[in-house]
Amino acid sequence: MTSSIEILISAQNVPNYAHPGDAGADLLSSEDLTLAPGERRMVGTGVSIALPDGFVAFVVPRSGLAAKHGITVVNSPGTVDAGYRGEIKVILLNTDSQVPYDIAVGDRIAQLIVMPVTRAVFVPVETLPGSHRGDGGFGSTGYSSPTNGNQS
Ligand SMILES: O=c1ccn([C@H]2C[C@H](O)[C@@H](COP(=O)(O)OP(=O)(O)OP(=O)(O)O)O2)c(=O)[nH]1
Ligand SMILES: [Mg+2]
């Protein structure tokens, strides 16, 4: 069962969840523009929100735009802090090297995911406690299926 919270919003177009249970509510462009091949642009949404303390909103790409047109969000996930009251902007990138992409007012350009967030109290120490993984990372476990014995 999906939980929900009320979020105060000031918006020309309120973000909408396309289906019950969707994690992302679609953000609409407040501008007409064309993204040239390879162009990066900060695009307005006309949306400002007042997130309750203890929540964050992430601006993330739409998979359809990415798969069909190579349009992505450069800083994905874009972080909207609880205290931010400005307009949510989407930093779009046209990754296609040849085809421009037209955006009209009202087009769904990205989606917003609201999540609870935990703040850390960082405690500096000389030595960290050990762990099974240790400092292995960046492909240390290999790439093929771990069941076929080939760890390369
Ligand atoms: O995709 C994004 C990312 C951020 N923001 C807004 C909300 C966020 O709270 C604020 C600052 O974002 P962030 O902390 O990622 O950017 P910064 O470069 O660290 O800026 P600042 O110094 O203002 O924190 O900008 C957006 O509207 N869209
Ligand atoms: Mg910041």
PDB file of C-alpha atoms and ligand atoms in Angstrom:
ATOM      1  CA  MET A   1       0.000   0.000   0.000  1.00  0.00           C
ATOM      2  CA  THR A   2       1.524   3.325  -1.102  1.00  0.00           C
ATOM      3  CA  SER A   3       1.821   5.919   1.659  1.00  0.00           C
ATOM      4  CA  SER A   4       1.208   9.589   0.923  1.00  0.00           C
ATOM      5  CA  ILE A   5       1.858  12.996   2.437  1.00  0.00           C
ATOM      6  CA  GLU A   6       0.365  16.380   1.650  1.00  0.00           C
ATOM      7  CA  ILE A   7       2.808  18.837   0.086  1.00  0.00           C
ATOM      8  CA  LEU A   8       1.939  22.510  -0.310  1.00  0.00           C
ATOM      9  CA  ILE A   9       2.491  23.576  -3.913  1.00  0.00           C
ATOM     10  CA  SER A  10       2.432  26.713  -6.019  1.00  0.00           C
ATOM     11  CA  ALA A  11       2.147  25.695  -9.658  1.00  0.00           C
ATOM     12  CA  GLN A  12       0.761  26.488 -13.094  1.00  0.00           C
ATOM     13  CA  ASN A  13       0.549  22.752 -13.684  1.00  0.00           C
ATOM     14  CA  VAL A  14       0.459  20.412 -10.703  1.00  0.00           C
ATOM     15  CA  PRO A  15       2.644  17.301 -11.245  1.00  0.00           C
ATOM     16  CA  ASN A  16       0.498  14.261 -11.894  1.00  0.00           C
ATOM     17  CA  TYR A  17       0.960  10.556 -11.163  1.00  0.00           C
ATOM     18  CA  ALA A  18      -0.004   8.724 -14.367  1.00  0.00           C
ATOM     19  CA  HIS A  19      -1.054   5.520 -12.555  1.00  0.00           C
ATOM     20  CA  PRO A  20      -1.969   4.555  -8.997  1.00  0.00           C
ATOM     21  CA  GLY A  21       1.192   3.378  -7.257  1.00  0.00           C
ATOM     22  CA  ASP A  22       3.566   5.283  -9.557  1.00  0.00           C
ATOM     23  CA  ALA A  23       6.636   6.612  -7.740  1.00  0.00           C
ATOM     24  CA  GLY A  24       7.157   9.599 -10.028  1.00  0.00           C
ATOM     25  CA  ALA A  25       4.803  12.505 -10.693  1.00  0.00           C
ATOM     26  CA  ASP A  26       5.386  14.065 -14.107  1.00  0.00           C
ATOM     27  CA  LEU A  27       6.852  17.556 -14.250  1.00  0.00           C
ATOM     28  CA  LEU A  28       5.659  19.743 -17.145  1.00  0.00           C
ATOM     29  CA  SER A  29       7.666  22.312 -19.046  1.00  0.00           C
ATOM     30  CA  SER A  30       6.643  25.937 -18.528  1.00  0.00           C
ATOM     31  CA  GLU A  31       8.505  26.965 -21.693  1.00  0.00           C
ATOM     32  CA  ASP A  32       8.614  26.376 -25.435  1.00  0.00           C
ATOM     33  CA  LEU A  33      12.127  25.515 -26.539  1.00  0.00           C
ATOM     34  CA  THR A  34      14.246  23.376 -28.818  1.00  0.00           C
ATOM     35  CA  LEU A  35      17.181  21.396 -27.491  1.00  0.00           C
ATOM     36  CA  ALA A  36      19.796  21.295 -30.213  1.00  0.00           C
ATOM     37  CA  PRO A  37      21.873  18.110 -30.583  1.00  0.00           C
ATOM     38  CA  GLY A  38      24.182  17.912 -27.559  1.00  0.00           C
ATOM     39  CA  GLU A  39      22.575  20.965 -25.917  1.00  0.00           C
ATOM     40  CA  ARG A  40      22.096  21.281 -22.164  1.00  0.00           C
ATOM     41  CA  ARG A  41      19.437  23.654 -20.841  1.00  0.00           C
ATOM     42  CA  MET A  42      17.790  24.529 -17.518  1.00  0.00           C
ATOM     43  CA  VAL A  43      14.063  24.264 -18.151  1.00  0.00           C
ATOM     44  CA  GLY A  44      11.333  25.785 -15.982  1.00  0.00           C
ATOM     45  CA  THR A  45       8.403  23.825 -14.568  1.00  0.00           C
ATOM     46  CA  GLY A  46       6.452  26.632 -12.896  1.00  0.00           C
ATOM     47  CA  VAL A  47       6.349  24.451  -9.769  1.00  0.00           C
ATOM     48  CA  SER A  48       7.430  25.446  -6.271  1.00  0.00           C
ATOM     49  CA  ILE A  49       6.831  23.220  -3.260  1.00  0.00           C
ATOM     50  CA  ALA A  50       7.207  23.313   0.515  1.00  0.00           C
ATOM     51  CA  LEU A  51       8.498  19.853   1.423  1.00  0.00           C
ATOM     52  CA  PRO A  52       8.044  18.947   5.072  1.00  0.00           C
ATOM     53  CA  ASP A  53      11.268  18.628   7.043  1.00  0.00           C
ATOM     54  CA  GLY A  54      12.577  15.070   6.728  1.00  0.00           C
ATOM     55  CA  PHE A  55      11.664  14.719   3.035  1.00  0.00           C
ATOM     56  CA  VAL A  56      13.518  15.197  -0.240  1.00  0.00           C
ATOM     57  CA  ALA A  57      12.281  15.318  -3.830  1.00  0.00           C
ATOM     58  CA  PHE A  58      14.359  13.908  -6.672  1.00  0.00           C
ATOM     59  CA  VAL A  59      14.102  15.172 -10.253  1.00  0.00           C
ATOM     60  CA  VAL A  60      14.712  12.165 -12.491  1.00  0.00           C
ATOM     61  CA  PRO A  61      14.485  11.456 -16.246  1.00  0.00           C
ATOM     62  CA  ARG A  62      11.521   9.873 -18.010  1.00  0.00           C
ATOM     63  CA  SER A  63      12.581   6.579 -19.543  1.00  0.00           C
ATOM     64  CA  GLY A  64      10.515   7.106 -22.706  1.00  0.00           C
ATOM     65  CA  LEU A  65      12.243  10.402 -23.490  1.00  0.00           C
ATOM     66  CA  ALA A  66      15.614   8.778 -22.830  1.00  0.00           C
ATOM     67  CA  ALA A  67      14.976   5.629 -24.874  1.00  0.00           C
ATOM     68  CA  LYS A  68      13.230   7.254 -27.839  1.00  0.00           C
ATOM     69  CA  HIS A  69      14.916  10.647 -28.032  1.00  0.00           C
ATOM     70  CA  GLY A  70      18.089  10.558 -25.898  1.00  0.00           C
ATOM     71  CA  ILE A  71      16.737  13.259 -23.567  1.00  0.00           C
ATOM     72  CA  THR A  72      18.062  12.951 -20.027  1.00  0.00           C
ATOM     73  CA  VAL A  73      18.488  14.927 -16.813  1.00  0.00           C
ATOM     74  CA  VAL A  74      22.159  15.864 -16.483  1.00  0.00           C
ATOM     75  CA  ASN A  75      22.310  15.922 -12.686  1.00  0.00           C
ATOM     76  CA  SER A  76      19.999  12.975 -12.163  1.00  0.00           C
ATOM     77  CA  PRO A  77      18.788  12.618  -9.554  1.00  0.00           C
ATOM     78  CA  GLY A  78      18.390  16.362  -9.079  1.00  0.00           C
ATOM     79  CA  THR A  79      17.949  17.056  -5.387  1.00  0.00           C
ATOM     80  CA  VAL A  80      15.199  19.377  -4.147  1.00  0.00           C
ATOM     81  CA  ASP A  81      15.932  20.215  -0.520  1.00  0.00           C
ATOM     82  CA  ALA A  82      13.099  20.486   1.986  1.00  0.00           C
ATOM     83  CA  GLY A  83      13.868  24.166   2.560  1.00  0.00           C
ATOM     84  CA  TYR A  84      13.884  25.124  -1.145  1.00  0.00           C
ATOM     85  CA  ARG A  85      11.013  27.398  -2.105  1.00  0.00           C
ATOM     86  CA  GLY A  86      12.179  28.439  -5.560  1.00  0.00           C
ATOM     87  CA  GLU A  87      10.933  27.087  -8.881  1.00  0.00           C
ATOM     88  CA  ILE A  88      11.924  23.476  -9.545  1.00  0.00           C
ATOM     89  CA  LYS A  89      14.055  23.458 -12.695  1.00  0.00           C
ATOM     90  CA  VAL A  90      15.012  20.508 -14.846  1.00  0.00           C
ATOM     91  CA  ILE A  91      18.501  20.436 -16.323  1.00  0.00           C
ATOM     92  CA  LEU A  92      17.879  18.613 -19.579  1.00  0.00           C
ATOM     93  CA  LEU A  93      20.474  17.283 -22.021  1.00  0.00           C
ATOM     94  CA  ASN A  94      19.865  16.179 -25.578  1.00  0.00           C
ATOM     95  CA  THR A  95      22.367  13.329 -25.891  1.00  0.00           C
ATOM     96  CA  ASP A  96      21.536  12.817 -29.565  1.00  0.00           C
ATOM     97  CA  SER A  97      24.361  14.076 -31.749  1.00  0.00           C
ATOM     98  CA  GLN A  98      22.151  14.880 -34.747  1.00  0.00           C
ATOM     99  CA  VAL A  99      18.452  15.316 -33.958  1.00  0.00           C
ATOM    100  CA  PRO A 100      17.057  18.425 -32.208  1.00  0.00           C
ATOM    101  CA  TYR A 101      14.210  17.911 -29.717  1.00  0.00           C
ATOM    102  CA  ASP A 102      11.247  20.297 -29.478  1.00  0.00           C
ATOM    103  CA  ILE A 103       9.563  20.928 -26.140  1.00  0.00           C
ATOM    104  CA  ALA A 104       6.254  22.808 -25.795  1.00  0.00           C
ATOM    105  CA  VAL A 105       4.631  24.306 -22.709  1.00  0.00           C
ATOM    106  CA  GLY A 106       2.858  21.456 -20.900  1.00  0.00           C
ATOM    107  CA  ASP A 107       5.102  18.680 -22.202  1.00  0.00           C
ATOM    108  CA  ARG A 108       6.117  16.154 -19.554  1.00  0.00           C
ATOM    109  CA  ILE A 109       9.889  16.543 -19.317  1.00  0.00           C
ATOM    110  CA  ALA A 110      10.878  14.699 -16.121  1.00  0.00           C
ATOM    111  CA  GLN A 111       9.388  13.250 -12.973  1.00  0.00           C
ATOM    112  CA  LEU A 112       9.522  14.077  -9.300  1.00  0.00           C
ATOM    113  CA  ILE A 113       9.989  11.413  -6.632  1.00  0.00           C
ATOM    114  CA  VAL A 114       9.288  12.382  -3.020  1.00  0.00           C
ATOM    115  CA  MET A 115      11.089  10.352  -0.365  1.00  0.00           C
ATOM    116  CA  PRO A 116      11.751  10.448   3.363  1.00  0.00           C
ATOM    117  CA  VAL A 117      15.353  11.190   4.108  1.00  0.00           C
ATOM    118  CA  THR A 118      17.629  10.517   7.063  1.00  0.00           C
ATOM    119  CA  ARG A 119      20.293  13.018   7.971  1.00  0.00           C
ATOM    120  CA  ALA A 120      23.637  11.703   9.162  1.00  0.00           C
ATOM    121  CA  VAL A 121      25.518  12.778  12.241  1.00  0.00           C
ATOM    122  CA  PHE A 122      29.079  12.237  11.010  1.00  0.00           C
ATOM    123  CA  VAL A 123      31.348  10.886  13.751  1.00  0.00           C
ATOM    124  CA  PRO A 124      35.055  11.146  12.817  1.00  0.00           C
ATOM    125  CA  VAL A 125      37.154   8.117  13.917  1.00  0.00           C
ATOM    126  CA  GLU A 126      40.746   6.986  13.332  1.00  0.00           C
ATOM    127  CA  THR A 127      39.801   3.494  12.124  1.00  0.00           C
ATOM    128  CA  LEU A 128      36.517   2.257  10.675  1.00  0.00           C
ATOM    129  CA  PRO A 129      35.028  -1.080  11.769  1.00  0.00           C
ATOM    130  CA  GLY A 130      35.744  -3.960   9.365  1.00  0.00           C
ATOM    131  CA  SER A 131      33.197  -5.366   6.910  1.00  0.00           C
ATOM    132  CA  HIS A 132      32.860  -8.331   4.550  1.00  0.00           C
ATOM    133  CA  ARG A 133      33.310  -6.102   1.449  1.00  0.00           C
ATOM    134  CA  GLY A 134      36.132  -4.060   2.850  1.00  0.00           C
ATOM    135  CA  ASP A 135      37.466  -1.599   0.277  1.00  0.00           C
ATOM    136  CA  GLY A 136      36.537  -3.724  -2.758  1.00  0.00           C
ATOM    137  CA  GLY A 137      34.433  -1.838  -5.280  1.00  0.00           C
ATOM    138  CA  PHE A 138      34.314  -0.598  -8.844  1.00  0.00           C
ATOM    139  CA  GLY A 139      33.777  -4.044 -10.391  1.00  0.00           C
ATOM    140  CA  SER A 140      35.678  -6.041  -7.760  1.00  0.00           C
ATOM    141  CA  THR A 141      33.017  -8.798  -7.890  1.00  0.00           C
ATOM    142  CA  GLY A 142      33.299  -9.195 -11.685  1.00  0.00           C
ATOM    143  CA  TYR A 143      30.675  -8.829 -14.394  1.00  0.00           C
ATOM    144  CA  SER A 144      29.470 -12.246 -15.527  1.00  0.00           C
ATOM    145  CA  SER A 145      26.982 -14.388 -13.638  1.00  0.00           C
ATOM    146  CA  PRO A 146      28.474 -15.428 -10.304  1.00  0.00           C
ATOM    147  CA  THR A 147      27.014 -18.945 -10.860  1.00  0.00           C
ATOM    148  CA  ASN A 148      29.074 -19.810 -13.978  1.00  0.00           C
ATOM    149  CA  GLY A 149      32.376 -19.565 -12.167  1.00  0.00           C
ATOM    150  CA  ASN A 150      33.737 -16.864 -14.427  1.00  0.00           C
ATOM    151  CA  GLN A 151      34.494 -13.821 -12.293  1.00  0.00           C
ATOM    152  CA  SER A 152      36.093 -11.692 -14.999  1.00  0.00           C
TER     153      SER A 152
HETATM  154  O1  LIG B   1      17.485  19.370 -10.601  1.00  0.00           O
HETATM  155  C1  LIG B   1      17.397  20.235  -9.714  1.00  0.00           C
HETATM  156  C2  LIG B   1      18.302  20.282  -8.644  1.00  0.00           C
HETATM  157  C3  LIG B   1      18.161  21.289  -7.707  1.00  0.00           C
HETATM  158  N1  LIG B   1      17.149  22.207  -7.813  1.00  0.00           N
HETATM  159  C4  LIG B   1      16.991  23.241  -6.777  1.00  0.00           C
HETATM  160  C5  LIG B   1      16.400  22.663  -5.485  1.00  0.00           C
HETATM  161  C6  LIG B   1      17.590  22.465  -4.610  1.00  0.00           C
HETATM  162  O2  LIG B   1      17.227  22.539  -3.236  1.00  0.00           O
HETATM  163  C7  LIG B   1      18.487  23.602  -5.049  1.00  0.00           C
HETATM  164  C8  LIG B   1      19.941  23.357  -4.838  1.00  0.00           C
HETATM  165  O3  LIG B   1      20.304  22.158  -5.466  1.00  0.00           O
HETATM  166  P1  LIG B   1      21.720  21.489  -5.188  1.00  0.00           P
HETATM  167  O4  LIG B   1      22.006  21.479  -3.718  1.00  0.00           O
HETATM  168  O5  LIG B   1      21.739  20.193  -5.909  1.00  0.00           O
HETATM  169  O6  LIG B   1      22.679  22.470  -5.976  1.00  0.00           O
HETATM  170  P2  LIG B   1      23.993  23.216  -5.481  1.00  0.00           P
HETATM  171  O7  LIG B   1      24.797  23.421  -6.698  1.00  0.00           O
HETATM  172  O8  LIG B   1      24.622  22.508  -4.339  1.00  0.00           O
HETATM  173  O9  LIG B   1      23.373  24.633  -5.049  1.00  0.00           O
HETATM  174  P3  LIG B   1      23.259  25.271  -3.597  1.00  0.00           P
HETATM  175  O10 LIG B   1      24.601  25.844  -3.326  1.00  0.00           O
HETATM  176  O11 LIG B   1      22.178  26.310  -3.740  1.00  0.00           O
HETATM  177  O12 LIG B   1      22.878  24.170  -2.630  1.00  0.00           O
HETATM  178  O13 LIG B   1      18.257  23.775  -6.447  1.00  0.00           O
HETATM  179  C9  LIG B   1      16.236  22.132  -8.836  1.00  0.00           C
HETATM  180  O14 LIG B   1      15.309  22.928  -8.941  1.00  0.00           O
HETATM  181  N2  LIG B   1      16.393  21.148  -9.777  1.00  0.00           N
HETATM  182 MG    MG B   2      23.584  22.176  -2.470  1.00  0.00          MG
END
